[in-house]
mmCIF file of C-alpha atoms in Angstrom:
data_model
loop_
_atom_site.group_PDB
_atom_site.id
_atom_site.type_symbol
_atom_site.label_atom_id
_atom_site.label_comp_id
_atom_site.label_asym_id
_atom_site.label_seq_id
_atom_site.Cartn_x
_atom_site.Cartn_y
_atom_site.Cartn_z
ATOM 1 C CA MET A 170 12.017 -11.354 -36.330
ATOM 2 C CA LYS A 171 8.230 -11.395 -36.653
ATOM 3 C CA PRO A 172 6.102 -9.072 -34.461
ATOM 4 C CA THR A 173 4.485 -12.124 -32.865
ATOM 5 C CA ASP A 174 7.938 -13.390 -31.874
ATOM 6 C CA ASN A 175 8.668 -10.053 -30.175
ATOM 7 C CA ILE A 176 5.379 -10.213 -28.261
ATOM 8 C CA ALA A 177 6.099 -13.787 -27.129
ATOM 9 C CA LYS A 178 9.610 -12.804 -26.007
ATOM 10 C CA ASN A 179 8.307 -9.800 -24.072
ATOM 11 C CA LEU A 180 5.636 -11.950 -22.415
ATOM 12 C CA ARG A 181 8.295 -14.426 -21.281
ATOM 13 C CA ILE A 182 10.264 -11.607 -19.631
ATOM 14 C CA ASP A 183 7.109 -10.185 -18.037
ATOM 15 C CA ARG A 184 6.050 -13.584 -16.696
ATOM 16 C CA LEU A 185 9.556 -14.140 -15.328
ATOM 17 C CA THR A 186 9.219 -10.798 -13.504
ATOM 18 C CA ILE A 187 5.891 -11.871 -11.984
ATOM 19 C CA TYR A 188 7.292 -15.272 -10.965
ATOM 20 C CA ILE A 189 10.100 -13.442 -9.144
ATOM 21 C CA MET A 190 7.413 -11.422 -7.336
ATOM 22 C CA PHE A 191 6.277 -14.663 -5.706
ATOM 23 C CA PHE A 192 9.487 -14.416 -3.654
ATOM 24 C CA LEU A 193 8.678 -10.919 -2.327
ATOM 25 C CA LEU A 194 7.112 -11.943 0.989
ATOM 26 C CA PRO A 195 9.309 -15.028 1.606
ATOM 27 C CA VAL A 196 12.390 -12.827 1.129
ATOM 28 C CA ASP A 197 10.860 -10.160 3.412
ATOM 29 C CA MET A 198 10.478 -12.937 6.016
ATOM 30 C CA LEU A 199 14.162 -13.855 5.655
ATOM 31 C CA ASN A 200 15.067 -10.186 5.898
ATOM 32 C CA GLY A 201 12.982 -9.895 9.083
ATOM 33 C CA VAL A 202 14.749 -12.848 10.710
ATOM 34 C CA LEU A 203 18.185 -11.413 9.836
ATOM 35 C CA LEU A 204 17.409 -7.898 11.102
ATOM 36 C CA THR A 205 15.696 -9.112 14.274
ATOM 37 C CA ASN A 206 18.814 -11.149 15.070
ATOM 38 C CA ASP A 207 21.051 -8.093 14.412
ATOM 39 C CA ILE A 208 22.531 -9.562 11.227
ATOM 40 C CA SER A 209 23.022 -6.436 9.152
ATOM 41 C CA LEU A 210 24.164 -6.507 5.507
ATOM 42 C CA PRO A 211 25.354 -3.539 3.394
ATOM 43 C CA LEU A 212 22.291 -4.110 1.210
ATOM 44 C CA SER A 213 19.457 -6.199 2.608
ATOM 45 C CA VAL A 214 18.209 -9.274 0.718
ATOM 46 C CA SER A 215 14.824 -7.552 0.420
ATOM 47 C CA GLN A 216 16.372 -4.442 -1.148
ATOM 48 C CA ILE A 217 18.359 -6.579 -3.607
ATOM 49 C CA LEU A 218 15.180 -8.338 -4.776
ATOM 50 C CA LYS A 219 13.238 -5.093 -5.154
ATOM 51 C CA MET A 220 16.073 -3.451 -7.099
ATOM 52 C CA LEU A 221 16.113 -6.515 -9.401
ATOM 53 C CA LEU A 222 12.361 -6.154 -9.947
ATOM 54 C CA LEU A 223 12.721 -2.440 -10.718
ATOM 55 C CA PHE A 224 15.423 -3.279 -13.253
ATOM 56 C CA LEU A 225 13.277 -5.972 -14.930
ATOM 57 C CA MET A 226 10.288 -3.616 -15.062
ATOM 58 C CA PHE A 227 12.527 -0.960 -16.573
ATOM 59 C CA ILE A 228 13.623 -3.472 -19.239
ATOM 60 C CA SER A 229 9.979 -4.199 -20.076
ATOM 61 C CA PHE A 230 9.389 -0.451 -20.637
ATOM 62 C CA ILE A 231 12.027 -0.266 -23.399
ATOM 63 C CA LYS A 232 9.423 -1.363 -25.948
ATOM 64 C CA TYR A 233 7.082 1.353 -24.661
ATOM 65 C CA PRO A 234 8.848 4.768 -24.952
ATOM 66 C CA LYS A 235 6.081 6.646 -23.095
ATOM 67 C CA TYR A 236 6.421 4.577 -19.927
ATOM 68 C CA LEU A 237 10.190 4.534 -20.241
ATOM 69 C CA PHE A 238 10.144 8.343 -20.362
ATOM 70 C CA TYR A 239 7.831 8.554 -17.332
ATOM 71 C CA SER A 240 9.970 6.126 -15.327
ATOM 72 C CA VAL A 241 13.289 7.815 -16.085
ATOM 73 C CA GLY A 242 11.745 11.263 -15.579
ATOM 74 C CA LEU A 243 10.292 10.439 -12.162
ATOM 75 C CA SER A 244 13.577 8.894 -11.014
ATOM 76 C CA ILE A 245 15.573 11.964 -12.053
ATOM 77 C CA ILE A 246 13.099 14.429 -10.510
ATOM 78 C CA LEU A 247 13.160 12.639 -7.139
ATOM 79 C CA LEU A 248 16.970 12.695 -7.227
ATOM 80 C CA ILE A 249 17.138 16.492 -7.714
ATOM 81 C CA PRO A 250 17.120 17.253 -3.937
ATOM 82 C CA THR A 251 19.892 14.668 -3.415
ATOM 83 C CA ILE A 252 21.993 16.155 -6.233
ATOM 84 C CA PHE A 253 21.556 19.600 -4.653
ATOM 85 C CA GLN A 254 22.809 18.209 -1.322
ATOM 86 C CA ILE A 255 25.828 16.684 -3.067
ATOM 87 C CA ILE A 256 26.636 20.025 -4.723
ATOM 88 C CA GLN A 257 26.447 21.745 -1.324
ATOM 89 C CA PHE A 258 28.356 19.221 0.750
ATOM 90 C CA LYS A 259 30.187 17.119 -1.886
ATOM 91 C CA GLY A 260 29.147 13.756 -0.459
ATOM 92 C CA ILE A 261 28.655 11.535 -3.519
ATOM 93 C CA SER A 262 27.811 8.484 -1.363
ATOM 94 C CA LEU A 263 24.483 10.149 -0.540
ATOM 95 C CA ILE A 264 23.140 9.332 -4.007
ATOM 96 C CA PHE A 265 23.368 5.571 -3.419
ATOM 97 C CA LYS A 266 21.530 5.826 -0.100
ATOM 98 C CA ASP A 267 18.769 7.935 -1.613
ATOM 99 C CA LEU A 268 18.431 5.680 -4.657
ATOM 100 C CA ILE A 269 17.464 2.845 -2.308
ATOM 101 C CA LYS A 270 15.032 5.083 -0.406
ATOM 102 C CA ILE A 271 13.523 6.550 -3.585
ATOM 103 C CA SER A 272 12.811 3.028 -4.837
ATOM 104 C CA LYS A 273 10.045 2.741 -2.204
ATOM 105 C CA TYR A 274 8.165 5.559 -3.925
ATOM 106 C CA LEU A 275 8.978 4.355 -7.426
ATOM 107 C CA ILE A 276 7.918 0.710 -7.002
ATOM 108 C CA PRO A 277 4.133 1.432 -6.880
ATOM 109 C CA VAL A 278 4.380 3.594 -10.023
ATOM 110 C CA PHE A 279 6.657 1.195 -11.928
ATOM 111 C CA SER A 280 4.417 -1.718 -10.887
ATOM 112 C CA PHE A 281 1.297 0.060 -12.112
ATOM 113 C CA PHE A 282 2.896 0.661 -15.523
ATOM 114 C CA PHE A 283 4.201 -2.913 -15.636
ATOM 115 C CA PHE A 284 0.905 -4.627 -14.804
ATOM 116 C CA TYR A 285 -1.026 -2.313 -17.124
ATOM 117 C CA ILE A 286 1.261 -3.290 -20.028
ATOM 118 C CA TYR A 287 1.055 -6.969 -19.044
ATOM 119 C CA LEU A 288 -2.755 -6.932 -18.961
ATOM 120 C CA ARG A 289 -2.814 -5.543 -22.494
ATOM 121 C CA LYS A 290 -0.974 -8.655 -23.707
ATOM 122 C CA SER A 291 -2.210 -11.419 -21.424
ATOM 123 C CA THR A 292 -4.917 -12.518 -18.982
ATOM 124 C CA ALA A 293 -4.848 -11.736 -15.264
ATOM 125 C CA SER A 294 -4.597 -15.411 -14.226
ATOM 126 C CA LEU A 295 -0.941 -15.270 -13.120
ATOM 127 C CA ILE A 296 -1.517 -11.945 -11.342
ATOM 128 C CA PHE A 297 -4.296 -13.403 -9.208
ATOM 129 C CA LYS A 298 -2.152 -16.449 -8.405
ATOM 130 C CA LEU A 299 0.447 -14.005 -7.077
ATOM 131 C CA VAL A 300 -2.243 -12.296 -4.962
ATOM 132 C CA TYR A 301 -3.542 -15.585 -3.493
ATOM 133 C CA PHE A 302 -0.039 -16.891 -2.761
ATOM 134 C CA SER A 303 1.023 -13.643 -1.068
ATOM 135 C CA TYR A 304 -2.245 -13.448 0.886
ATOM 136 C CA PHE A 305 -1.763 -16.907 2.405
ATOM 137 C CA ILE A 306 1.903 -16.199 3.188
ATOM 138 C CA LEU A 307 0.888 -12.976 4.959
ATOM 139 C CA ILE A 308 -1.993 -14.313 7.076
ATOM 140 C CA GLY A 309 0.007 -17.461 7.847
ATOM 141 C CA ASN A 310 2.794 -15.287 9.252
ATOM 142 C CA ILE A 311 0.406 -13.258 11.368
ATOM 143 C CA LEU A 312 -1.572 -16.209 12.746
ATOM 144 C CA ILE A 313 1.567 -18.180 13.570
ATOM 145 C CA LYS A 314 1.675 -16.124 16.780
ATOM 146 C CA HIS A 315 -1.123 -18.344 18.150
ATOM 147 C CA VAL A 316 1.179 -21.386 18.096
ATOM 148 C CA GLY A 317 4.094 -19.558 19.689
ATOM 149 C CA PHE A 318 6.169 -18.458 16.678
ATOM 150 C CA GLY A 319 6.982 -15.154 15.001
ATOM 151 C CA TYR A 320 7.609 -11.701 16.448
ATOM 152 C CA PRO A 321 5.199 -9.418 18.335
ATOM 153 C CA MET A 322 3.995 -6.185 16.771
ATOM 154 C CA TYR A 323 4.846 -4.347 20.001
ATOM 155 C CA ASN A 324 7.592 -5.675 22.272
ATOM 156 C CA TYR A 325 5.808 -4.127 25.238
ATOM 157 C CA ASP A 326 3.879 -6.984 26.889
ATOM 158 C CA ASP A 327 4.273 -9.164 23.766
ATOM 159 C CA ILE A 328 1.309 -7.496 22.031
ATOM 160 C CA GLY A 329 0.181 -8.267 18.492
ATOM 161 C CA SER A 330 1.867 -10.211 15.711
ATOM 162 C CA LYS A 331 3.909 -9.426 12.626
ATOM 163 C CA GLY A 332 5.032 -12.986 11.898
ATOM 164 C CA PHE A 333 8.647 -13.135 10.746
ATOM 165 C CA PHE A 334 8.474 -9.737 9.057
ATOM 166 C CA TYR A 335 10.485 -6.792 10.350
ATOM 167 C CA ALA A 336 8.457 -3.775 9.187
ATOM 168 C CA GLY A 337 5.361 -4.416 11.250
ATOM 169 C CA ASN A 338 3.887 -0.987 10.524
ATOM 170 C CA GLU A 339 3.644 -1.877 6.797
ATOM 171 C CA ILE A 340 1.700 -5.111 7.344
ATOM 172 C CA SER A 341 -1.665 -3.368 7.807
ATOM 173 C CA ALA A 342 -1.610 -1.757 4.349
ATOM 174 C CA LEU A 343 -0.529 -5.015 2.733
ATOM 175 C CA LEU A 344 -3.300 -6.973 4.487
ATOM 176 C CA LEU A 345 -5.902 -4.424 3.348
ATOM 177 C CA ILE A 346 -4.761 -4.623 -0.279
ATOM 178 C CA LEU A 347 -4.491 -8.413 -0.550
ATOM 179 C CA SER A 348 -7.617 -9.212 1.464
ATOM 180 C CA SER A 349 -9.709 -6.721 -0.514
ATOM 181 C CA ILE A 350 -8.827 -8.384 -3.830
ATOM 182 C CA VAL A 351 -9.321 -11.911 -2.467
ATOM 183 C CA SER A 352 -12.606 -11.048 -0.751
ATOM 184 C CA PHE A 353 -13.959 -9.201 -3.790
ATOM 185 C CA LYS A 354 -13.386 -12.248 -6.003
ATOM 186 C CA ILE A 355 -14.950 -14.551 -3.387
ATOM 187 C CA TRP A 356 -18.027 -12.297 -3.021
ATOM 188 C CA ASN A 357 -18.758 -12.655 -6.737
ATOM 189 C CA ARG A 358 -18.571 -16.459 -6.500
ATOM 190 C CA ASN A 359 -19.762 -17.621 -3.087
ATOM 191 C CA LYS A 360 -21.547 -15.358 -0.579
ATOM 192 C CA TYR A 361 -21.285 -17.842 2.322
ATOM 193 C CA LEU A 362 -17.552 -18.282 1.811
ATOM 194 C CA TYR A 363 -17.288 -14.482 1.722
ATOM 195 C CA VAL A 364 -18.702 -14.254 5.272
ATOM 196 C CA LEU A 365 -16.162 -16.813 6.515
ATOM 197 C CA THR A 366 -13.340 -14.982 4.735
ATOM 198 C CA ALA A 367 -14.450 -11.663 6.245
ATOM 199 C CA LEU A 368 -14.425 -13.166 9.748
ATOM 200 C CA LEU A 369 -10.977 -14.659 9.103
ATOM 201 C CA ASN A 370 -9.635 -11.284 7.968
ATOM 202 C CA VAL A 371 -11.102 -9.533 11.012
ATOM 203 C CA PHE A 372 -9.447 -12.117 13.259
ATOM 204 C CA VAL A 373 -6.132 -11.608 11.449
ATOM 205 C CA ALA A 374 -6.456 -7.821 11.903
ATOM 206 C CA LEU A 375 -7.158 -8.319 15.613
ATOM 207 C CA THR A 376 -4.086 -10.525 15.855
ATOM 208 C CA ILE A 377 -1.962 -7.741 14.339
ATOM 209 C CA SER A 378 -3.379 -5.399 17.021
ATOM 210 C CA SER A 379 -3.381 -2.313 14.836
ATOM 211 C CA LYS A 380 -6.188 0.259 14.805
ATOM 212 C CA THR A 381 -5.565 0.829 11.100
ATOM 213 C CA SER A 382 -5.836 -2.799 10.046
ATOM 214 C CA LEU A 383 -8.953 -3.475 12.148
ATOM 215 C CA PHE A 384 -10.806 -0.345 10.998
ATOM 216 C CA GLY A 385 -9.852 -0.898 7.365
ATOM 217 C CA ILE A 386 -10.712 -4.604 7.272
ATOM 218 C CA VAL A 387 -14.139 -4.090 8.842
ATOM 219 C CA LEU A 388 -14.928 -1.184 6.505
ATOM 220 C CA ILE A 389 -13.843 -3.053 3.372
ATOM 221 C CA HIS A 390 -15.886 -6.156 4.123
ATOM 222 C CA VAL A 391 -18.982 -4.138 4.965
ATOM 223 C CA LEU A 392 -18.743 -2.051 1.775
ATOM 224 C CA ILE A 393 -17.773 -4.692 -0.823
ATOM 225 C CA PRO A 394 -21.282 -6.241 -0.943
ATOM 226 C CA ILE A 395 -22.992 -2.850 -1.228
ATOM 227 C CA LYS A 396 -23.768 -1.480 -4.658
ATOM 228 C CA ARG A 397 -22.424 2.043 -5.098
ATOM 229 C CA PRO A 398 -25.369 4.476 -4.966
ATOM 230 C CA SER A 399 -26.020 6.900 -7.791
ATOM 231 C CA LEU A 400 -26.374 10.572 -6.879
ATOM 232 C CA ARG A 401 -28.589 11.105 -9.927
ATOM 233 C CA LYS A 402 -30.990 8.334 -8.925
ATOM 234 C CA LEU A 403 -31.043 8.505 -5.139
ATOM 235 C CA ASN A 404 -33.238 5.670 -3.924
ATOM 236 C CA LEU A 405 -34.464 6.184 -0.341
ATOM 237 C CA LYS A 406 -35.370 2.513 0.035
ATOM 238 C CA LEU A 407 -31.933 1.440 -1.177
ATOM 239 C CA PHE A 408 -30.310 3.943 1.193
ATOM 240 C CA LEU A 409 -32.251 2.603 4.186
ATOM 241 C CA ASN A 410 -31.530 -1.009 3.245
ATOM 242 C CA THR A 411 -27.834 -0.186 2.905
ATOM 243 C CA PHE A 412 -27.817 1.524 6.310
ATOM 244 C CA ILE A 413 -29.531 -1.490 7.913
ATOM 245 C CA ILE A 414 -27.053 -3.923 6.324
ATOM 246 C CA ILE A 415 -24.101 -1.871 7.602
ATOM 247 C CA LEU A 416 -25.641 -1.685 11.091
ATOM 248 C CA ILE A 417 -26.379 -5.418 11.195
ATOM 249 C CA ALA A 418 -22.828 -6.215 10.101
ATOM 250 C CA LEU A 419 -21.125 -3.719 12.421
ATOM 251 C CA ILE A 420 -22.875 -4.715 15.661
ATOM 252 C CA PRO A 421 -21.606 -8.331 15.843
ATOM 253 C CA LEU A 422 -18.203 -7.405 14.405
ATOM 254 C CA SER A 423 -17.785 -4.607 16.960
ATOM 255 C CA TYR A 424 -18.889 -6.864 19.822
ATOM 256 C CA PHE A 425 -16.558 -9.675 18.744
ATOM 257 C CA SER A 426 -13.625 -7.269 18.273
ATOM 258 C CA TRP A 427 -14.126 -5.527 21.609
ATOM 259 C CA SER A 428 -14.476 -8.849 23.451
ATOM 260 C CA TYR A 429 -11.221 -10.053 21.903
ATOM 261 C CA ILE A 430 -9.404 -6.809 22.764
ATOM 262 C CA LYS A 431 -10.562 -6.856 26.410
ATOM 263 C CA ALA A 432 -9.382 -10.463 26.784
ATOM 264 C CA THR A 433 -5.828 -9.634 25.669
ATOM 265 C CA ASN A 434 -3.007 -7.270 26.631
ATOM 266 C CA ILE A 435 -4.100 -4.936 23.832
ATOM 267 C CA PHE A 436 -6.665 -3.422 26.199
ATOM 268 C CA ASN A 437 -3.954 -2.522 28.744
ATOM 269 C CA ARG A 438 -1.908 -0.815 26.025
ATOM 270 C CA ILE A 439 -4.923 1.152 24.747
ATOM 271 C CA SER A 440 -5.840 2.222 28.293
ATOM 272 C CA TYR A 441 -2.273 3.315 29.057
ATOM 273 C CA PHE A 442 -1.907 5.543 25.981
ATOM 274 C CA TYR A 443 -5.471 6.878 26.195
ATOM 275 C CA GLU A 444 -4.764 8.148 29.716
ATOM 276 C CA LYS A 445 -1.332 9.480 28.764
ATOM 277 C CA PHE A 446 -2.291 11.465 25.638
ATOM 278 C CA ASP A 447 -5.117 13.738 24.530
ATOM 279 C CA PHE A 448 -7.644 12.195 22.112
ATOM 280 C CA LEU A 449 -6.021 13.490 18.888
ATOM 281 C CA THR A 450 -2.535 12.350 19.941
ATOM 282 C CA PHE A 451 -3.953 8.978 20.977
ATOM 283 C CA MET A 452 -5.767 8.467 17.650
ATOM 284 C CA LEU A 453 -2.734 9.549 15.601
ATOM 285 C CA SER A 454 -0.274 7.586 17.785
ATOM 286 C CA ASN A 455 1.811 10.709 18.469
ATOM 287 C CA ARG A 456 2.158 11.553 14.761
ATOM 288 C CA ASN A 457 0.792 15.064 15.288
ATOM 289 C CA VAL A 458 3.751 15.723 17.619
ATOM 290 C CA PHE A 459 6.196 14.373 15.012
ATOM 291 C CA LEU A 460 4.537 16.612 12.413
ATOM 292 C CA GLU A 461 5.022 19.678 14.598
ATOM 293 C CA ASN A 462 8.700 18.816 15.209
ATOM 294 C CA SER A 463 9.392 18.212 11.514
ATOM 295 C CA SER A 464 7.685 21.525 10.656
ATOM 296 C CA ILE A 465 10.061 23.350 13.006
ATOM 297 C CA VAL A 466 13.048 21.673 11.320
ATOM 298 C CA TYR A 467 11.670 22.599 7.883
ATOM 299 C CA TRP A 468 11.290 26.300 8.722
ATOM 300 C CA ASP A 469 14.497 26.610 10.753
ATOM 301 C CA GLN A 470 17.022 24.421 8.906
ATOM 302 C CA TYR A 471 15.970 24.312 5.228
ATOM 303 C CA ASN A 472 17.291 27.120 3.021
ATOM 304 C CA PHE A 473 15.065 28.771 0.388
ATOM 305 C CA ILE A 474 15.835 26.283 -2.410
ATOM 306 C CA GLU A 475 15.441 23.318 -0.052
ATOM 307 C CA LYS A 476 12.025 24.618 0.974
ATOM 308 C CA ILE A 477 11.016 24.306 -2.713
ATOM 309 C CA ILE A 478 12.735 21.081 -3.855
ATOM 310 C CA GLY A 479 13.339 19.333 -0.524
ATOM 311 C CA VAL A 480 16.496 17.809 0.917
ATOM 312 C CA GLY A 481 16.115 14.171 -0.093
ATOM 313 C CA GLN A 482 15.069 11.266 2.078
ATOM 314 C CA SER A 483 18.399 10.589 3.825
ATOM 315 C CA THR A 484 19.006 14.217 4.808
ATOM 316 C CA TYR A 485 15.399 14.562 5.981
ATOM 317 C CA GLU A 486 15.798 11.518 8.239
ATOM 318 C CA GLN A 487 19.138 12.789 9.524
ATOM 319 C CA LEU A 488 17.763 16.252 10.388
ATOM 320 C CA ASN A 489 14.873 14.662 12.301
ATOM 321 C CA GLU A 490 17.018 12.103 14.151
ATOM 322 C CA ASN A 491 15.228 9.302 12.237
ATOM 323 C CA LYS A 492 11.885 10.243 13.819
ATOM 324 C CA LEU A 493 9.672 10.562 10.769
ATOM 325 C CA VAL A 494 6.093 11.843 10.839
ATOM 326 C CA GLU A 495 4.801 8.509 9.485
ATOM 327 C CA ILE A 496 2.109 10.323 7.510
ATOM 328 C CA ASP A 497 2.867 9.810 3.821
ATOM 329 C CA ILE A 498 1.949 13.278 2.567
ATOM 330 C CA ALA A 499 3.980 14.942 5.334
ATOM 331 C CA ASP A 500 7.032 12.702 4.858
ATOM 332 C CA ILE A 501 6.932 13.238 1.084
ATOM 333 C CA PHE A 502 6.729 17.006 1.597
ATOM 334 C CA PHE A 503 9.585 17.238 4.119
ATOM 335 C CA ALA A 504 11.835 15.033 1.947
ATOM 336 C CA TYR A 505 10.936 16.384 -1.516
ATOM 337 C CA ALA A 506 8.963 19.561 -0.669
ATOM 338 C CA PHE A 507 6.664 20.992 -3.348
ATOM 339 C CA LEU A 508 8.485 19.039 -6.062
ATOM 340 C CA GLY A 509 7.658 15.621 -4.602
ATOM 341 C CA LEU A 510 4.241 16.573 -3.289
ATOM 342 C CA SER A 511 3.179 17.779 -6.747
ATOM 343 C CA ILE A 512 4.236 14.461 -8.306
ATOM 344 C CA PHE A 513 2.331 12.496 -5.664
ATOM 345 C CA ILE A 514 -0.850 14.546 -6.143
ATOM 346 C CA ILE A 515 -0.663 14.320 -9.959
ATOM 347 C CA CYS A 516 -0.155 10.525 -9.874
ATOM 348 C CA TYR A 517 -2.955 10.045 -7.360
ATOM 349 C CA LEU A 518 -5.396 12.269 -9.250
ATOM 350 C CA PHE A 519 -4.576 10.507 -12.526
ATOM 351 C CA ILE A 520 -5.358 7.071 -11.046
ATOM 352 C CA ALA A 521 -8.452 8.408 -9.248
ATOM 353 C CA THR A 522 -9.794 10.046 -12.422
ATOM 354 C CA GLN A 523 -9.186 6.950 -14.542
ATOM 355 C CA THR A 524 -10.794 4.747 -11.909
ATOM 356 C CA TYR A 525 -13.849 6.973 -11.508
ATOM 357 C CA ILE A 526 -14.449 7.102 -15.268
ATOM 358 C CA LEU A 527 -14.140 3.328 -15.693
ATOM 359 C CA SER A 528 -16.219 2.617 -12.579
ATOM 360 C CA LYS A 529 -19.248 4.096 -14.344
ATOM 361 C CA ASN A 530 -19.221 1.018 -16.569
ATOM 362 C CA ARG A 531 -18.900 -1.797 -14.044
ATOM 363 C CA ASP A 532 -20.345 -4.302 -16.531
ATOM 364 C CA LYS A 533 -17.164 -3.887 -18.555
ATOM 365 C CA TYR A 534 -14.624 -3.052 -15.802
ATOM 366 C CA PRO A 535 -15.620 -5.210 -12.788
ATOM 367 C CA TYR A 536 -12.741 -4.146 -10.521
ATOM 368 C CA ALA A 537 -13.026 -0.384 -10.979
ATOM 369 C CA ASN A 538 -15.436 0.113 -8.049
ATOM 370 C CA LEU A 539 -13.196 -1.925 -5.738
ATOM 371 C CA VAL A 540 -10.147 0.115 -6.741
ATOM 372 C CA LEU A 541 -12.093 3.366 -6.215
ATOM 373 C CA LEU A 542 -13.014 2.221 -2.701
ATOM 374 C CA MET A 543 -9.408 1.252 -1.970
ATOM 375 C CA LEU A 544 -8.068 4.526 -3.388
ATOM 376 C CA ILE A 545 -10.163 6.482 -0.904
ATOM 377 C CA LEU A 546 -9.356 4.162 1.996
ATOM 378 C CA LEU A 547 -5.606 4.008 1.313
ATOM 379 C CA PHE A 548 -5.414 7.792 0.959
ATOM 380 C CA PHE A 549 -7.190 8.201 4.310
ATOM 381 C CA ILE A 550 -4.877 5.683 5.994
ATOM 382 C CA SER A 551 -1.747 7.203 4.435
ATOM 383 C CA SER A 552 -2.854 10.609 5.756
ATOM 384 C CA THR A 553 -3.301 9.370 9.318
ATOM 385 C CA ALA A 554 -1.113 6.300 9.801
ATOM 386 C CA GLY A 555 1.409 6.395 6.954
ATOM 387 C CA HIS A 556 3.525 3.555 5.557
ATOM 388 C CA VAL A 557 1.200 3.026 2.605
ATOM 389 C CA PHE A 558 2.611 4.664 -0.528
ATOM 390 C CA SER A 559 6.119 4.487 0.959
ATOM 391 C CA SER A 560 5.802 0.840 1.944
ATOM 392 C CA GLY A 561 8.529 -1.460 0.660
ATOM 393 C CA MET A 562 6.359 -4.511 1.395
ATOM 394 C CA ALA A 563 3.152 -3.220 -0.176
ATOM 395 C CA GLY A 564 4.618 -1.215 -3.097
ATOM 396 C CA VAL A 565 4.317 -3.872 -5.824
ATOM 397 C CA PHE A 566 0.811 -4.806 -4.669
ATOM 398 C CA ILE A 567 -0.350 -1.167 -4.707
ATOM 399 C CA GLY A 568 0.612 -0.951 -8.383
ATOM 400 C CA LEU A 569 -1.049 -4.335 -8.981
ATOM 401 C CA LEU A 570 -4.260 -3.210 -7.268
ATOM 402 C CA PHE A 571 -4.527 -0.008 -9.293
ATOM 403 C CA SER A 572 -3.894 -1.847 -12.587
ATOM 404 C CA LEU A 573 -6.979 -4.032 -12.005
ATOM 405 C CA ILE A 574 -9.173 -1.187 -13.271
ATOM 406 C CA TYR A 575 -8.156 -2.153 -16.814
ATOM 407 C CA ILE A 576 -9.365 -5.750 -16.565
ATOM 408 C CA VAL A 577 -12.307 -6.202 -18.921
ATOM 409 C CA LYS A 578 -15.007 -8.724 -18.053
ATOM 410 C CA PRO A 579 -14.703 -11.823 -20.300
ATOM 411 C CA ASN A 580 -16.999 -11.912 -23.336
ATOM 412 C CA TYR A 581 -17.993 -8.286 -22.786
ATOM 413 C CA LYS A 582 -19.569 -6.653 -25.826
ATOM 414 C CA ASN A 583 -20.071 -2.937 -26.251
ATOM 415 C CA GLY A 584 -23.659 -1.939 -25.706
ATOM 416 C CA VAL A 585 -24.542 -5.131 -23.804
#
């Protein structure tokens, strides 16, 4: 078989994988309807689809030994705490539970490798079609609340909207990722349409009724149009103009958002929890309390080895009565201890370093600055609100977002 035949065959498999990704959100909708109506399956339809995608990505890595090694290595390392639990308590069934839970952490990494390899062989056209399709499915689900369908984000007083999805706390991260890519492309083509898209995304975030989504959406759409300043060539005039633009954009957005909040039941919920908790607990939605409780469990119930390698996701959830911290770094640490936390930091720093280097040449790598902005924002959100890097819904799109740094502007020539 000729090398070109191998490339064509691999591309067909990769495109098939991406076409299957178009079903991610529709299947998550079906999964949400089933779970909300207490129809529980041994393995959810969403988990089945994601395991299929992981398998197909793994197949695509066979031709690339380096990425195959990384993928297998990461999977084995994250299973070490589970294997240790099995040795202690001889419960082999634990490995199947943790394999499903580990997949949430593996999907962003596998997806990043997959899309990087795909972009080396093909254009990004199909990838952006996936982004647009998923974006419209997501905002359609959220806005359907205004015509009386879907499920509320908070059952208390029918507040917010999560459409037909079940994991409402993962919707904010997904909206930030998809809307940032869509808005960035629109900004480079039509500035007036960008303003309308920004307003639409703010309205969608308000409909979700999440502090995270609203803060993130406003910040993204204010920063996308602003050229990243250079520390070497600090321009006072540019700095002042940037500050004025941010101020002009924030005043009407803040007024519109606050007016909407006061006119809905969201205001009653905010007032209730603000009076009930201190400011830090209110801002972190009680996560600081969960962090303190999980820390007590870690020091009191983990043995010496478990304090180093962790106990695995299932055991961690069991020890904490399924009340997780919901801060990604903390949940990774309490499940996988220093072993898992080191992997997370290494992966994050690798992406951040690559992105920063490529962002210096935005004429060649047009998406690098966007990804750098999103890296900082997603890390901040994952450290305060969680459900970002451990999100089953957003996992594939996180890997997709990070891979955009390798897209080269068409007709780019070195030195031009």
